[in-house]
Every structure is written in structure tokens, then in C-alpha cells.
C-alpha positions in Angstrom: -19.6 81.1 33.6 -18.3 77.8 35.2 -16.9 75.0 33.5 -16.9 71.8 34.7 -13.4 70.5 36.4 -13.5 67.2 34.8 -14.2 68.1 31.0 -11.1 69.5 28.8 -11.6 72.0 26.1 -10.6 73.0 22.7 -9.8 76.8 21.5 -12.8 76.2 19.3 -15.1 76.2 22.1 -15.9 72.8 22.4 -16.0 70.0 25.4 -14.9 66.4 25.7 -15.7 64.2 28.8 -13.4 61.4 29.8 -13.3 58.2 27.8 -15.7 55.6 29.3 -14.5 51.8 29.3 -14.7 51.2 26.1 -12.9 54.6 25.0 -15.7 56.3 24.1 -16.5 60.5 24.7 -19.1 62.9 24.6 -18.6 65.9 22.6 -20.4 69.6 23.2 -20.1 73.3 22.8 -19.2 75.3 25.9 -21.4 77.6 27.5 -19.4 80.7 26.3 -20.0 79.1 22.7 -23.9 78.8 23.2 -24.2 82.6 24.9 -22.3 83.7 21.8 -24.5 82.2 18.9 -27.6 83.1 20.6 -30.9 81.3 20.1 -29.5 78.0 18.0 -32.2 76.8 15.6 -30.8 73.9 13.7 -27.9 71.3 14.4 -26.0 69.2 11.9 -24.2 66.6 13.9 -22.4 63.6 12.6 -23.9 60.6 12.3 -23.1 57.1 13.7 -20.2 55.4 12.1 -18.7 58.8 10.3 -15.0 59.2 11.1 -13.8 62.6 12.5 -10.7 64.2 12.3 -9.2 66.2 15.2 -9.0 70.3 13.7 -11.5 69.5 11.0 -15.2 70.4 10.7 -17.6 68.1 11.2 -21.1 69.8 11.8 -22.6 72.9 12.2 -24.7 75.3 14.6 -27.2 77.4 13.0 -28.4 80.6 15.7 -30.5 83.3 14.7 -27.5 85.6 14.8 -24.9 83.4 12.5 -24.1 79.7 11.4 -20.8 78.5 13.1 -18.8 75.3 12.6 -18.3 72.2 14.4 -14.8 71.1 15.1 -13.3 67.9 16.2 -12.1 67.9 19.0 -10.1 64.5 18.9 -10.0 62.1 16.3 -12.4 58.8 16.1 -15.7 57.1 15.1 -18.9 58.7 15.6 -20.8 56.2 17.9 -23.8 58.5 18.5 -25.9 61.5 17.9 -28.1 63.3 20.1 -31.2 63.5 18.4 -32.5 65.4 21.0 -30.4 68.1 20.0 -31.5 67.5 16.5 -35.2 67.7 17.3 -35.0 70.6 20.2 -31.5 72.6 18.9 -32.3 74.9 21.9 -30.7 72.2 24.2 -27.7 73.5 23.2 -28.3 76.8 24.7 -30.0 75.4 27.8 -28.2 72.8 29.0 -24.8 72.9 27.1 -22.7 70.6 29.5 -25.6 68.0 30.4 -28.5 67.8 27.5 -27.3 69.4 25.3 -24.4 67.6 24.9 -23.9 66.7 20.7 -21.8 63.4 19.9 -20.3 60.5 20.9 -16.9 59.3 19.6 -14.6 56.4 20.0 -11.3 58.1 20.0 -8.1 56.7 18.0 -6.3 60.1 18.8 -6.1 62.8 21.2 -4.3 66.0 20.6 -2.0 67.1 23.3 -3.2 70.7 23.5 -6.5 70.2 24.8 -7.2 72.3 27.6 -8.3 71.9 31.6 -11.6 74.1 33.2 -8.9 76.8 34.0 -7.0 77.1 31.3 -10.0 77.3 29.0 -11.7 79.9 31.4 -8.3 81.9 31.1 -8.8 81.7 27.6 -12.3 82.8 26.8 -11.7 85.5 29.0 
């Protein structure tokens, strides 16, 4: 399993990307995440203009072995959904750090305990 250098991660299993110029980040499950749900099936995502809280649920993956929640990652404005994802769920499993990416949020806060590549690789074991 390799995780991309430039993403950080959360204990939750998701990834963010750096902030583009106008702060914005795309949000997605790591590949570790994906190989553990199996097959996903369905995606809630947020939707444009919801407001997510860093810690708190805000969507859900449904697999054909269990449903498992989204958490925030940081703290923001939904800016977009990939409806891709929504259409074709099996993006997620696929192509977890490019495709199937799930969200895009204008962060307002960042938690300090994100984590780098390696630290999240030493973490999922």
C-alpha cells in the first residue's frame, strides 16, 4: 500500500490534499479504508454549501460487507461533490487517491493532529 507523500491523513482513514489558492481541499478515503469495506455500493457525500465539522460525521460508505461513516477531516464549507462517486461508488475502491476522490471543502480550521504518508502508514499497520 503506498500513500501519497503530499496528502495528510486522519486516524479515521481519510485523505486531504493541500489547500489550492483559494483554500480549498479534496477530501477521500485511503486505500487501506477502501480494501477494508470491500465492494462500496452506495456513497452519501455532502453536498455543496453544507458546513462540516472537523471529528464529526458527515456521510457514509455503504460496501457489501458493512456501512461505515464519513468523518471530517477539517472544518469548512462543502464546495463540491463528486458525483462520479455518487453515480459509480466503485471509484472509491478503484481509484481512491485520484477518481475516487469524495469532496471538496473550503477550510476555516485545520486540526493539528493530522498526519503525514509515514506516520499514517505506521499507523494502519
Amino acid at each position: 500500500m503506498s500513500n501519497p507523500q503530499q496528502l495528510r491523513y486522519t486516524k479515521e482513514h481519510e485523505w486531504l490534499s493541500a489547500t489550492d489558492e483559494n483554500g480549498v481541499a479534496t477530501v477521500g478515503i485511503t486505500e487501506f479504508a477502501a480494501n477494508a469495506l470491500g465492494d462500496v455500493v452506495y456513497a452519501q457525500l455532502p453536498a455543496a454549501g453544507d458546513t462540516i465539522t472537523a471529528g464529526e460525521t458527515c456521510g457514509e460508505l455503504e460496501s457489501t460487507k458493512s456501512v461505515s461513516d464519513l468523518f471530517a477531516p477539517v472544518t469548512g464549507e462543502i464546495v463540491e461533490a463528486n458525483q462520479d462517486v455518487v453515480d459509480d461508488p466503485s471509484l472509491v475502491n478503484s481509484a481512491p487517491f485520484e477518481g475516487g476522490w469524495l469532496f471538496k471543502v473550503k477550510i476555516t480550521d485545520e486540526p493539528a493532529e493530522l498526519l503525514t504518508a509515514a506516520a499514517y502508514t505506521d499507523f494502519a499497520g
